[in-house]
Amino acid sequence: MKKNVLIIGAGGVAQVVAHKCAQHNDILGQIALASRTLTKCEEITKSVEEKGSMKRAGTIQCYALDALDVAATAALIRETQSQIVINVGSAFLNMAVLSACIETGAAYLDTAIHEDPDKICETPPWYENYEWKRKTVCAENKITAILGVGFDPGVVNAYAALAQEDYFDSIDSIDIIDINAGHHGHYFATNFDPEINFREFTGRVWSWQNAQWTQNKMFEVKRTDNLPVVGEQTSYMTGHDEIHSLSKNLNVPNIRFWMGFGEHYINVFNVLNSLGLLSEQPVTTAEGLEVIPLKVVKAVLPNPSSLAPNYTGKTCIGDLVKGQKDGQEREVFIYNVADHQDAYNEVGSQGISYTAGVPPVAAAILVAQGEWDVEKMVNVEELPSKPFLNLLNHMGLPTNIRDEQGDRPLHFS
Amino acid sequence: MKKNVLIIGAGGVAQVVAHKCAQHNDILGQIALASRTLTKCEEITKSVEEKGSMKRAGTIQCYALDALDVAATAALIRETQSQIVINVGSAFLNMAVLSACIETGAAYLDTAIHEDPDKICETPPWYENYEWKRKTVCAENKITAILGVGFDPGVVNAYAALAQEDYFDSIDSIDIIDINAGHHGHYFATNFDPEINFREFTGRVWSWQNAQWTQNKMFEVKRTDNLPVVGEQTSYMTGHDEIHSLSKNLNVPNIRFWMGFGEHYINVFNVLNSLGLLSEQPVTTAEGLEVIPLKVVKAVLPNPSSLAPNYTGKTCIGDLVKGQKDGQEREVFIYNVADHQDAYNEVGSQGISYTAGVPPVAAAILVAQGEWDVEKMVNVEELPSKPFLNLLNHMGLPTNIRDEQGDRPLHFS
């Protein structure tokens, strides 16, 4: 049984996390919010107050924190008596925040894999390069660390675990498909931090095929599916975090990730990438200023959290699983559909932030209640999926299934 | 009679100027080369030596100079005993270099209008905002200042003057058409300084129509012409320097500039411009670094002078003039065709640099010989066109004419 939550980060996902923690503060206890920029934290708490999200009376305490400073983070964890840390700051912070959790005994939850600012697309499996090196120390110190518990990675890992448990005797392939069929009304914008977003697509595309790591180029392989609610959608094979744990934890020979892109997105991406403007390596201007082009692209793009008020349409993210059950071939699509405007109305954020921000709060509740307080480092597919998906059914991210029996909501007793 | 030339700048155009000055150093005397970066000057002099461009034995002296420092530039003019200054540095330097010429009595030649780094596309006529404010002081001090004596502006102004003098009683329209039908083999590159290049297209498009200034947006108005050598080409109405003097100095109601762009160029331009990456106004990165996006785009693009070795194909730039002669309607196209590889073989530069760099040297020769040493500030159309075009016929930029009598070279006795 753990309580009191420290949220690290103050972007669009952190806003969702703050609202959802507030809605469940009877279970989670005190909530604190820390980021480099205090005013961004204060804007989030203002939104929480305006929406009346607090279940029990209380306030979210805000703190300015450089989360790369392990001692400062550990001190803040102690000061706020937080037993659960939800890290939804930059992916560059993970290892530092994890260190602070190990030092203080707090449970650690994040939604994306650690990245080194200077490196793009390292050798798979990516978790092996950073987080998994701490598996032993977590186990020795009984630290609960749940890695990648956003939507994808996160919920889609639980879908994969559920498929293996309930729907298949053996699985041939898991294709995770992520479609955002929403419209933000801008010429171009990314749905989360442009720096992290583009870094996903500028390197090689790693997929797990025939039980080995396979390389492709971005936008080299595509597929078209007729999906629930969002209809016919084209998506492209993309490197993504969850492949790097599912390939180790599930005995499935083919695990691929597909992200939907429109032609306009691809054109803008290709222009920027071809020119070298998505590079994380510094260039020097004629005036001698050293600049990382990607950071300038980030600076000119709309702030992802600013997209929320005018975002319309829906997302559809799910696992298309193929394999055998009782000697029969079958195909199952386990998925969620989220609506951008519903998300904005509830928590002031757009749908992509919503799908990423609700799951770590569900996970925090399960840690607080003990069910997921496993005292070791795990990925989501290693945990019981049903309590998690059941909780999400009631927290705004309901699970659906489409198989030979049709398309229906999925509930667990 | 003036002699000894100081070249300011060390880019692709300066390289052409240096070679061409060297080829005519019997008339021009000592040649000096100054830019912010000494090594760039030294690379140019090395190229001049390698090609054996010096007509008479001699060397080009190189100097490091911040040409915004008027006192330093004046001192260098005196030290090198230069009576002619060819300014082919950044367009941001013009007014400072002109000041140094006024102070020392040297003749001033440039190839592009002055620009303020912080401003884009000011009120027309552009020359009125900067250079023309010095007309009186130039006349009082007998300073020869020839503005915009590259190809366009420059040679195309001489074509316009020639058309008025020899081919028309009255002119209805002058359409200056600039087509680069060459291929540099890169994904994307600009043919001269990207910063100056893009600044031409990010503001309003000013044209002179029905004897008044008219505004359009970039890529809003286009035309297609069947041109000599380069064939059918689409070009877009573009703001350009020469319109701002021709509209004042010639009694012609319609003067427009058209630049050829391929669809790929326009796509890249539109993406960068729509995202705000061509802005001259600083943005601040998440890390707090203040950066001008356009300078970062410049930093990632190929250096224009690096394009030369693999550049193939031809340019076609000329004036399509319509009006009346002896009571008859007529249409005349006066133009030059230049070849990228020929330019590279002769002076180590690509064709765009070549067309911009040869004319100021022809002008310098005419100043040295006295014919253009007019002791006041002028634009090219105010000077006798035939000696200039005749000289260019022998310096690598021959003039052709296409009219009702066919297509032929144009010579003057």
Coordinates of N, CA, C and O in Angstrom, one line a residue, chain B residues 166-319:
Chain B
D166 N 16.8 51.7 -78.7 CA 17.0 51.2 -80.1 C 15.8 50.5 -80.7 O 15.6 50.4 -81.9
Y167 N 14.9 50.0 -79.8 CA 13.9 49.1 -80.4 C 12.4 49.5 -80.2 O 11.5 48.9 -80.7
F168 N 12.2 50.6 -79.5 CA 10.9 51.0 -79.2 C 10.8 52.6 -79.2 O 11.7 53.3 -78.8
D169 N 9.6 53.0 -79.7 CA 9.3 54.4 -79.5 C 8.6 54.6 -78.1 O 8.8 55.6 -77.4
S170 N 7.8 53.6 -77.8 CA 7.2 53.6 -76.4 C 7.0 52.1 -76.0 O 6.7 51.3 -76.8
I171 N 7.2 51.9 -74.7 CA 7.2 50.6 -74.2 C 6.0 50.4 -73.2 O 5.7 51.3 -72.4
D172 N 5.2 49.3 -73.4 CA 4.1 49.0 -72.5 C 4.5 48.2 -71.3 O 4.0 48.4 -70.2
S173 N 5.4 47.3 -71.6 CA 5.7 46.4 -70.5 C 7.1 45.8 -70.6 O 7.6 45.5 -71.7
I174 N 7.8 45.6 -69.5 CA 9.1 44.9 -69.4 C 8.9 43.8 -68.4 O 8.6 44.0 -67.3
D175 N 9.0 42.6 -68.9 CA 8.9 41.4 -68.0 C 10.3 40.8 -68.0 O 10.8 40.2 -69.0
I176 N 10.9 40.9 -66.9 CA 12.3 40.3 -66.7 C 12.1 38.8 -66.2 O 11.4 38.6 -65.2
I177 N 12.6 37.9 -67.0 CA 12.4 36.5 -66.8 C 13.8 35.8 -66.4 O 14.7 36.0 -67.2
D178 N 13.8 35.2 -65.3 CA 15.1 34.6 -64.8 C 14.9 33.1 -64.6 O 14.2 32.7 -63.7
I179 N 15.4 32.3 -65.5 CA 15.3 30.8 -65.5 C 16.6 30.2 -65.3 O 17.6 30.4 -66.0
N180 N 16.7 29.4 -64.2 CA 17.9 28.5 -64.1 C 17.4 27.1 -64.4 O 16.7 26.4 -63.6
A181 N 17.8 26.6 -65.6 CA 17.4 25.2 -66.0 C 18.5 24.2 -65.7 O 18.6 23.2 -66.3
G182 N 19.3 24.6 -64.7 CA 20.4 23.7 -64.3 C 20.1 22.7 -63.2 O 19.0 22.8 -62.6
H183 N 20.9 21.7 -63.0 CA 20.7 20.7 -62.0 C 22.0 20.6 -61.1 O 23.1 20.4 -61.7
H184 N 21.8 20.7 -59.8 CA 23.0 20.6 -58.9 C 23.1 19.3 -58.2 O 24.2 19.0 -57.6
G185 N 22.1 18.4 -58.4 CA 22.3 17.1 -57.8 C 22.0 16.9 -56.4 O 22.0 15.8 -55.8
H186 N 21.7 18.0 -55.6 CA 21.4 18.0 -54.2 C 19.9 17.9 -54.1 O 19.1 18.2 -54.9
Y187 N 19.5 17.4 -52.9 CA 18.0 17.4 -52.6 C 17.4 18.8 -52.7 O 16.4 19.0 -53.3
F188 N 18.2 19.7 -52.2 CA 17.7 21.1 -52.2 C 18.9 22.0 -52.0 O 19.8 21.7 -51.1
A189 N 19.0 23.1 -52.7 CA 20.1 24.1 -52.4 C 19.6 25.4 -53.0 O 18.8 25.4 -54.0
T190 N 20.1 26.5 -52.5 CA 19.9 27.8 -53.1 C 21.1 28.1 -53.9 O 22.2 27.7 -53.6
N191 N 21.0 29.0 -54.9 CA 22.1 29.3 -55.8 C 23.0 30.4 -55.3 O 24.1 30.6 -55.8
F192 N 22.4 31.2 -54.4 CA 23.3 32.1 -53.7 C 22.8 32.1 -52.2 O 22.0 31.3 -51.8
D193 N 23.5 32.9 -51.4 CA 23.3 33.0 -49.9 C 21.8 32.7 -49.6 O 20.9 33.5 -49.9
P194 N 21.5 31.5 -48.9 CA 20.1 31.2 -48.7 C 19.4 32.2 -47.9 O 18.2 32.4 -48.1
E195 N 20.1 32.9 -47.0 CA 19.5 34.0 -46.2 C 18.9 35.1 -47.1 O 17.7 35.5 -47.0
I196 N 19.7 35.5 -48.1 CA 19.2 36.6 -49.0 C 18.2 36.0 -50.0 O 17.2 36.6 -50.3
N197 N 18.5 34.8 -50.4 CA 17.6 34.1 -51.4 C 16.2 34.0 -50.9 O 15.2 34.4 -51.5
F198 N 16.0 33.5 -49.7 CA 14.7 33.2 -49.1 C 14.0 34.5 -48.8 O 12.8 34.7 -48.9
R199 N 14.8 35.5 -48.3 CA 14.2 36.8 -48.0 C 13.5 37.4 -49.2 O 12.6 38.2 -49.0
E200 N 13.9 37.1 -50.4 CA 13.3 37.6 -51.6 C 11.8 37.1 -51.7 O 11.0 37.7 -52.4
F201 N 11.5 36.0 -51.1 CA 10.3 35.3 -51.3 C 9.3 35.2 -50.1 O 8.2 34.7 -50.2
T202 N 9.8 35.7 -49.0 CA 8.9 35.5 -47.8 C 8.0 36.7 -47.6 O 7.1 36.6 -46.8
G203 N 8.3 37.8 -48.2 CA 7.5 39.0 -48.0 C 6.4 39.1 -49.1 O 6.1 38.2 -49.8
R204 N 5.9 40.3 -49.3 CA 5.0 40.6 -50.3 C 5.7 40.7 -51.7 O 6.9 41.0 -51.7
V205 N 5.1 40.4 -52.7 CA 5.6 40.6 -54.1 C 5.2 42.0 -54.6 O 4.0 42.2 -54.9
W206 N 6.2 42.9 -54.7 CA 5.9 44.2 -55.3 C 6.2 44.2 -56.8 O 7.2 43.7 -57.2
S207 N 5.2 44.6 -57.6 CA 5.5 44.8 -59.0 C 4.9 46.2 -59.4 O 4.2 46.8 -58.7
W208 N 5.4 46.7 -60.6 CA 5.0 48.0 -61.1 C 4.0 47.7 -62.2 O 4.4 47.2 -63.3
Q209 N 2.7 48.0 -62.0 CA 1.7 47.7 -63.0 C 0.8 48.9 -63.1 O 0.4 49.5 -62.1
N210 N 0.5 49.3 -64.3 CA -0.4 50.4 -64.6 C 0.2 51.6 -63.9 O -0.5 52.4 -63.3
A211 N 1.5 51.7 -63.9 CA 2.3 52.9 -63.3 C 2.0 53.1 -61.8 O 2.1 54.2 -61.3
Q212 N 1.8 51.9 -61.2 CA 1.7 52.0 -59.7 C 2.2 50.7 -59.0 O 2.2 49.7 -59.7
W213 N 2.6 50.8 -57.8 CA 3.0 49.6 -57.1 C 1.8 48.7 -56.8 O 0.8 49.2 -56.3
T214 N 2.0 47.5 -57.0 CA 1.0 46.5 -56.9 C 1.5 45.3 -56.0 O 2.7 44.9 -56.1
Q215 N 0.7 44.8 -55.1 CA 1.1 43.8 -54.2 C 0.5 42.4 -54.6 O -0.7 42.4 -54.9
N216 N 1.3 41.4 -54.5 CA 0.8 40.0 -54.7 C 1.5 39.2 -53.6 O 2.4 39.6 -53.0
K217 N 1.0 37.9 -53.5 CA 1.7 37.0 -52.6 C 2.6 36.2 -53.5 O 2.4 36.0 -54.7
M218 N 3.6 35.6 -52.9 CA 4.6 34.8 -53.6 C 3.9 33.5 -54.1 O 3.0 33.0 -53.4
F219 N 4.2 33.2 -55.3 CA 3.7 32.0 -56.0 C 2.2 32.2 -56.4 O 1.5 31.2 -56.7
E220 N 1.7 33.4 -56.3 CA 0.3 33.7 -56.6 C 0.1 33.8 -58.1 O -0.9 33.4 -58.7
V221 N 1.1 34.4 -58.8 CA 0.9 34.7 -60.2 C 2.1 34.0 -61.0 O 3.2 34.2 -60.6
K222 N 1.7 33.3 -62.0 CA 2.8 32.6 -62.8 C 2.5 32.7 -64.3 O 1.5 33.2 -64.7
R223 N 3.6 32.4 -65.0 CA 3.5 32.5 -66.5 C 4.3 31.3 -67.0 O 5.2 30.8 -66.4
T224 N 4.0 31.0 -68.3 CA 4.8 29.9 -68.9 C 5.3 30.5 -70.3 O 4.5 31.1 -71.0
D225 N 6.6 30.4 -70.6 CA 7.1 30.9 -71.8 C 7.9 29.8 -72.5 O 8.5 29.0 -71.8
N226 N 8.0 29.9 -73.8 CA 8.9 29.1 -74.5 C 10.1 29.9 -74.8 O 10.1 30.8 -75.7
L227 N 11.2 29.6 -74.2 CA 12.4 30.5 -74.2 C 13.5 29.8 -75.0 O 13.5 28.6 -75.2
P228 N 14.4 30.7 -75.5 CA 15.6 30.1 -76.2 C 16.4 29.1 -75.4 O 16.5 29.4 -74.2
V229 N 16.8 28.1 -76.0 CA 17.7 27.1 -75.4 C 17.1 26.3 -74.3 O 17.0 25.1 -74.3
V230 N 16.5 26.9 -73.3 CA 15.9 26.2 -72.1 C 14.5 25.7 -72.3 O 14.0 25.0 -71.5
G231 N 13.9 26.2 -73.4 CA 12.5 25.7 -73.8 C 11.4 26.2 -72.9 O 11.5 27.3 -72.3
E232 N 10.3 25.4 -72.8 CA 9.2 25.9 -72.0 C 9.4 25.9 -70.5 O 9.9 24.9 -70.0
Q233 N 9.2 27.0 -69.9 CA 9.5 27.2 -68.5 C 8.5 28.0 -67.8 O 7.9 29.0 -68.3
T234 N 8.1 27.6 -66.6 CA 7.2 28.3 -65.7 C 7.9 29.2 -64.8 O 8.9 28.7 -64.1
S235 N 7.5 30.4 -64.7 CA 8.1 31.3 -63.7 C 7.0 32.1 -62.9 O 5.9 32.1 -63.3
Y236 N 7.4 32.6 -61.8 CA 6.5 33.2 -60.8 C 6.8 34.6 -60.6 O 8.0 35.0 -60.4
M237 N 5.8 35.5 -60.5 CA 6.1 36.9 -60.2 C 6.7 37.0 -58.8 O 6.2 36.5 -57.8
T238 N 7.8 37.7 -58.8 CA 8.7 37.8 -57.6 C 9.1 39.3 -57.4 O 9.3 40.0 -58.4
G239 N 9.2 39.7 -56.2 CA 9.8 41.0 -55.9 C 11.2 41.0 -56.2 O 11.9 40.0 -56.0
H240 N 11.8 42.1 -56.8 CA 13.2 42.1 -57.2 C 13.7 43.5 -57.3 O 12.9 44.4 -57.7
D241 N 15.0 43.7 -57.0 CA 15.6 45.0 -57.0 C 15.3 45.9 -58.2 O 15.0 47.1 -58.0
E242 N 15.5 45.4 -59.4 CA 15.5 46.2 -60.6 C 14.2 47.0 -60.8 O 14.2 48.0 -61.4
I243 N 13.1 46.4 -60.4 CA 11.8 47.0 -60.6 C 11.8 48.4 -59.9 O 11.2 49.3 -60.3
H244 N 12.6 48.5 -58.8 CA 12.5 49.7 -57.9 C 13.3 50.8 -58.5 O 13.2 52.0 -58.0
S245 N 14.2 50.6 -59.4 CA 14.9 51.7 -60.1 C 14.3 51.9 -61.5 O 14.0 53.0 -61.9
L246 N 14.0 50.8 -62.2 CA 13.5 51.0 -63.6 C 12.1 51.7 -63.6 O 11.9 52.5 -64.5
S247 N 11.3 51.5 -62.6 CA 10.0 52.1 -62.5 C 10.2 53.6 -62.3 O 9.3 54.4 -62.7
K248 N 11.3 54.1 -61.8 CA 11.5 55.5 -61.6 C 12.2 56.1 -62.8 O 11.9 57.2 -63.3
N249 N 13.2 55.3 -63.4 CA 14.1 55.9 -64.4 C 13.5 55.7 -65.9 O 14.0 56.4 -66.8
L250 N 12.6 54.8 -66.1 CA 12.1 54.6 -67.4 C 10.6 54.9 -67.4 O 9.9 54.6 -66.4
N251 N 10.1 55.4 -68.4 CA 8.7 55.8 -68.4 C 7.9 54.6 -69.0 O 7.4 54.6 -70.1
V252 N 7.8 53.5 -68.2 CA 7.2 52.3 -68.6 C 6.1 51.9 -67.6 O 6.5 51.8 -66.4
P253 N 4.9 51.7 -68.0 CA 3.8 51.5 -67.0 C 3.8 50.1 -66.3 O 3.3 49.9 -65.2
N254 N 4.4 49.1 -67.0 CA 4.4 47.7 -66.4 C 5.8 47.1 -66.4 O 6.4 46.9 -67.4
I255 N 6.3 46.9 -65.2 CA 7.6 46.3 -65.0 C 7.5 45.2 -64.0 O 7.1 45.5 -62.8
R256 N 7.7 44.0 -64.4 CA 7.5 42.8 -63.5 C 8.8 41.9 -63.6 O 9.5 41.9 -64.6
F257 N 9.0 41.2 -62.5 CA 10.1 40.2 -62.5 C 9.5 38.8 -62.3 O 8.6 38.6 -61.4
W258 N 10.1 37.9 -63.0 CA 9.6 36.5 -62.9 C 10.7 35.5 -62.7 O 11.7 35.6 -63.5
M259 N 10.6 34.7 -61.7 CA 11.7 33.7 -61.5 C 11.2 32.3 -61.6 O 10.1 32.0 -61.2
G260 N 12.0 31.5 -62.3 CA 11.6 30.1 -62.5 C 11.8 29.3 -61.3 O 12.8 29.3 -60.6
F261 N 10.8 28.5 -60.9 CA 10.9 27.5 -59.8 C 10.3 26.2 -60.2 O 9.2 26.2 -60.8
G262 N 10.9 25.1 -59.8 CA 10.3 23.8 -60.0 C 9.4 23.5 -58.9 O 9.4 24.2 -57.9
E263 N 8.5 22.5 -59.1 CA 7.6 22.1 -58.1 C 8.2 21.7 -56.8 O 7.8 22.0 -55.7
H264 N 9.4 21.0 -56.9 CA 10.1 20.6 -55.7 C 10.6 21.8 -54.9 O 10.4 21.8 -53.7
Y265 N 11.1 22.8 -55.6 CA 11.6 24.0 -54.9 C 10.4 24.6 -54.1 O 10.5 25.0 -52.9
I266 N 9.3 24.8 -54.8 CA 8.1 25.4 -54.2 C 7.6 24.6 -53.0 O 7.3 25.2 -52.0
N267 N 7.6 23.3 -53.1 CA 7.2 22.5 -52.0 C 8.1 22.7 -50.8 O 7.6 22.9 -49.7
V268 N 9.4 22.6 -51.0 CA 10.3 22.8 -49.9 C 10.2 24.2 -49.3 O 10.1 24.4 -48.1
F269 N 10.1 25.2 -50.2 CA 9.9 26.6 -49.7 C 8.6 26.7 -48.9 O 8.7 27.3 -47.8
N270 N 7.5 26.2 -49.4 CA 6.3 26.3 -48.7 C 6.3 25.6 -47.3 O 5.7 26.2 -46.4
V271 N 6.9 24.5 -47.3 CA 7.0 23.8 -46.0 C 7.8 24.6 -45.0 O 7.3 24.9 -43.9
L272 N 9.0 25.1 -45.4 CA 9.8 25.9 -44.5 C 9.1 27.2 -44.1 O 9.1 27.6 -42.9
N273 N 8.5 27.8 -45.1 CA 7.9 29.1 -44.8 C 6.7 29.0 -43.9 O 6.5 29.7 -43.0
S274 N 5.9 27.9 -44.2 CA 4.7 27.7 -43.4 C 5.0 27.4 -42.0 O 4.2 27.8 -41.1
L275 N 6.1 26.7 -41.8 CA 6.5 26.4 -40.4 C 7.1 27.6 -39.6 O 7.3 27.5 -38.4
G276 N 7.5 28.6 -40.4 CA 8.1 29.7 -39.7 C 9.7 29.6 -39.7 O 10.4 30.4 -39.1
L277 N 10.2 28.6 -40.5 CA 11.6 28.4 -40.4 C 12.4 29.4 -41.3 O 13.6 29.4 -41.3
L278 N 11.7 30.2 -42.1 CA 12.4 31.2 -43.0 C 12.3 32.5 -42.3 O 12.7 33.5 -42.9
S279 N 11.9 32.6 -41.1 CA 11.7 33.9 -40.4 C 13.1 34.5 -40.0 O 14.0 33.8 -39.6
E280 N 13.2 35.8 -40.1 CA 14.4 36.5 -39.7 C 14.2 37.0 -38.3 O 15.1 37.7 -37.7
Q281 N 13.1 36.7 -37.7 CA 12.8 37.1 -36.3 C 13.2 35.9 -35.3 O 12.9 34.8 -35.6
P282 N 13.9 36.2 -34.3 CA 14.4 35.1 -33.4 C 13.3 34.4 -32.7 O 12.3 34.9 -32.4
V283 N 13.6 33.1 -32.5 CA 12.7 32.3 -31.6 C 13.6 31.8 -30.4 O 14.8 31.8 -30.5
T284 N 13.0 31.3 -29.4 CA 13.7 30.8 -28.2 C 13.5 29.3 -28.1 O 12.3 28.9 -28.0
T285 N 14.5 28.6 -28.0 CA 14.4 27.1 -27.8 C 14.0 26.8 -26.4 O 14.1 27.7 -25.5
A286 N 13.5 25.6 -26.1 CA 13.1 25.2 -24.8 C 14.3 25.4 -23.8 O 14.1 25.6 -22.6
E287 N 15.5 25.3 -24.3 CA 16.7 25.5 -23.4 C 17.1 27.0 -23.2 O 18.0 27.3 -22.6
G288 N 16.3 27.9 -23.9 CA 16.5 29.3 -23.7 C 17.5 30.0 -24.7 O 17.8 31.1 -24.5
L289 N 17.9 29.2 -25.7 CA 18.8 29.8 -26.7 C 18.0 30.6 -27.7 O 17.0 30.1 -28.3
E290 N 18.4 31.8 -28.0 CA 17.7 32.7 -28.9 C 18.3 32.4 -30.3 O 19.6 32.6 -30.5
V291 N 17.5 32.1 -31.3 CA 18.0 31.7 -32.6 C 17.1 32.3 -33.7 O 15.9 32.3 -33.5
I292 N 17.8 32.7 -34.8 CA 17.0 33.1 -36.0 C 16.8 31.9 -36.9 O 17.8 31.4 -37.4
P293 N 15.6 31.4 -37.0 CA 15.4 30.1 -37.8 C 16.1 30.2 -39.2 O 16.7 29.2 -39.6
L294 N 16.0 31.3 -39.9 CA 16.5 31.3 -41.2 C 18.0 31.1 -41.2 O 18.6 30.5 -42.2
K295 N 18.7 31.5 -40.2 CA 20.2 31.3 -40.1 C 20.5 29.8 -39.9 O 21.6 29.3 -40.3
V296 N 19.6 29.1 -39.3 CA 19.8 27.6 -39.1 C 19.5 26.9 -40.4 O 20.2 26.0 -40.8
V297 N 18.5 27.3 -41.1 CA 18.2 26.7 -42.4 C 19.4 27.0 -43.3 O 19.9 26.0 -44.0
K298 N 20.0 28.2 -43.3 CA 21.2 28.5 -44.0 C 22.3 27.5 -43.7 O 23.0 27.0 -44.5
A299 N 22.4 27.2 -42.3 CA 23.5 26.4 -41.9 C 23.4 25.0 -42.3 O 24.4 24.3 -42.5
V300 N 22.2 24.5 -42.5 CA 22.1 23.1 -42.9 C 22.1 22.9 -44.5 O 22.3 21.8 -44.9
L301 N 21.9 24.0 -45.2 CA 21.9 23.8 -46.7 C 23.3 23.8 -47.2 O 24.2 24.3 -46.6
P302 N 23.4 23.2 -48.4 CA 24.8 23.2 -49.0 C 25.2 24.7 -49.3 O 24.4 25.5 -49.6
N303 N 26.5 24.9 -49.0 CA 27.1 26.2 -49.4 C 27.0 26.4 -50.9 O 27.4 25.5 -51.7
P304 N 26.4 27.5 -51.3 CA 26.1 27.7 -52.8 C 27.4 27.5 -53.6 O 27.3 26.9 -54.7
S305 N 28.5 27.9 -53.1 CA 29.8 27.8 -53.9 C 30.2 26.3 -54.0 O 30.9 26.0 -54.9
S306 N 29.7 25.5 -53.1 CA 30.0 24.0 -53.2 C 29.3 23.3 -54.3 O 29.6 22.2 -54.7
L307 N 28.3 24.0 -54.9 CA 27.5 23.3 -55.9 C 28.2 23.2 -57.3 O 27.8 22.4 -58.1
A308 N 29.2 24.1 -57.4 CA 29.7 24.3 -58.8 C 30.3 23.0 -59.5 O 29.9 22.8 -60.7
P309 N 31.0 22.2 -58.8 CA 31.7 21.1 -59.6 C 30.7 20.2 -60.3 O 31.0 19.7 -61.4
N310 N 29.5 20.0 -59.8 CA 28.6 19.0 -60.4 C 27.4 19.7 -61.0 O 26.4 19.0 -61.3
Y311 N 27.4 21.0 -61.2 CA 26.3 21.7 -61.7 C 26.3 21.6 -63.2 O 27.3 21.8 -63.9
T312 N 25.1 21.1 -63.8 CA 25.0 21.0 -65.2 C 23.8 21.8 -65.7 O 22.9 22.2 -64.9
G313 N 23.8 22.1 -67.0 CA 22.6 22.8 -67.6 C 22.9 24.3 -67.7 O 24.0 24.8 -67.5
K314 N 21.8 25.0 -68.1 CA 22.0 26.4 -68.5 C 21.0 27.3 -67.8 O 20.0 26.9 -67.4
T315 N 21.4 28.6 -67.8 CA 20.5 29.6 -67.3 C 20.0 30.5 -68.5 O 20.7 30.5 -69.5
C316 N 18.9 31.0 -68.5 CA 18.4 32.0 -69.5 C 17.7 33.2 -68.7 O 16.8 33.0 -68.0
I317 N 18.3 34.3 -68.9 CA 17.8 35.5 -68.2 C 17.7 36.6 -69.2 O 18.6 36.9 -69.9
G318 N 16.5 37.3 -69.2 CA 16.4 38.3 -70.2 C 15.1 39.2 -70.0 O 14.3 39.0 -69.0
D319 N 15.0 40.2 -70.8 CA 13.9 41.1 -70.8 C 12.9 40.9 -71.9 O 13.4 41.1 -73.1

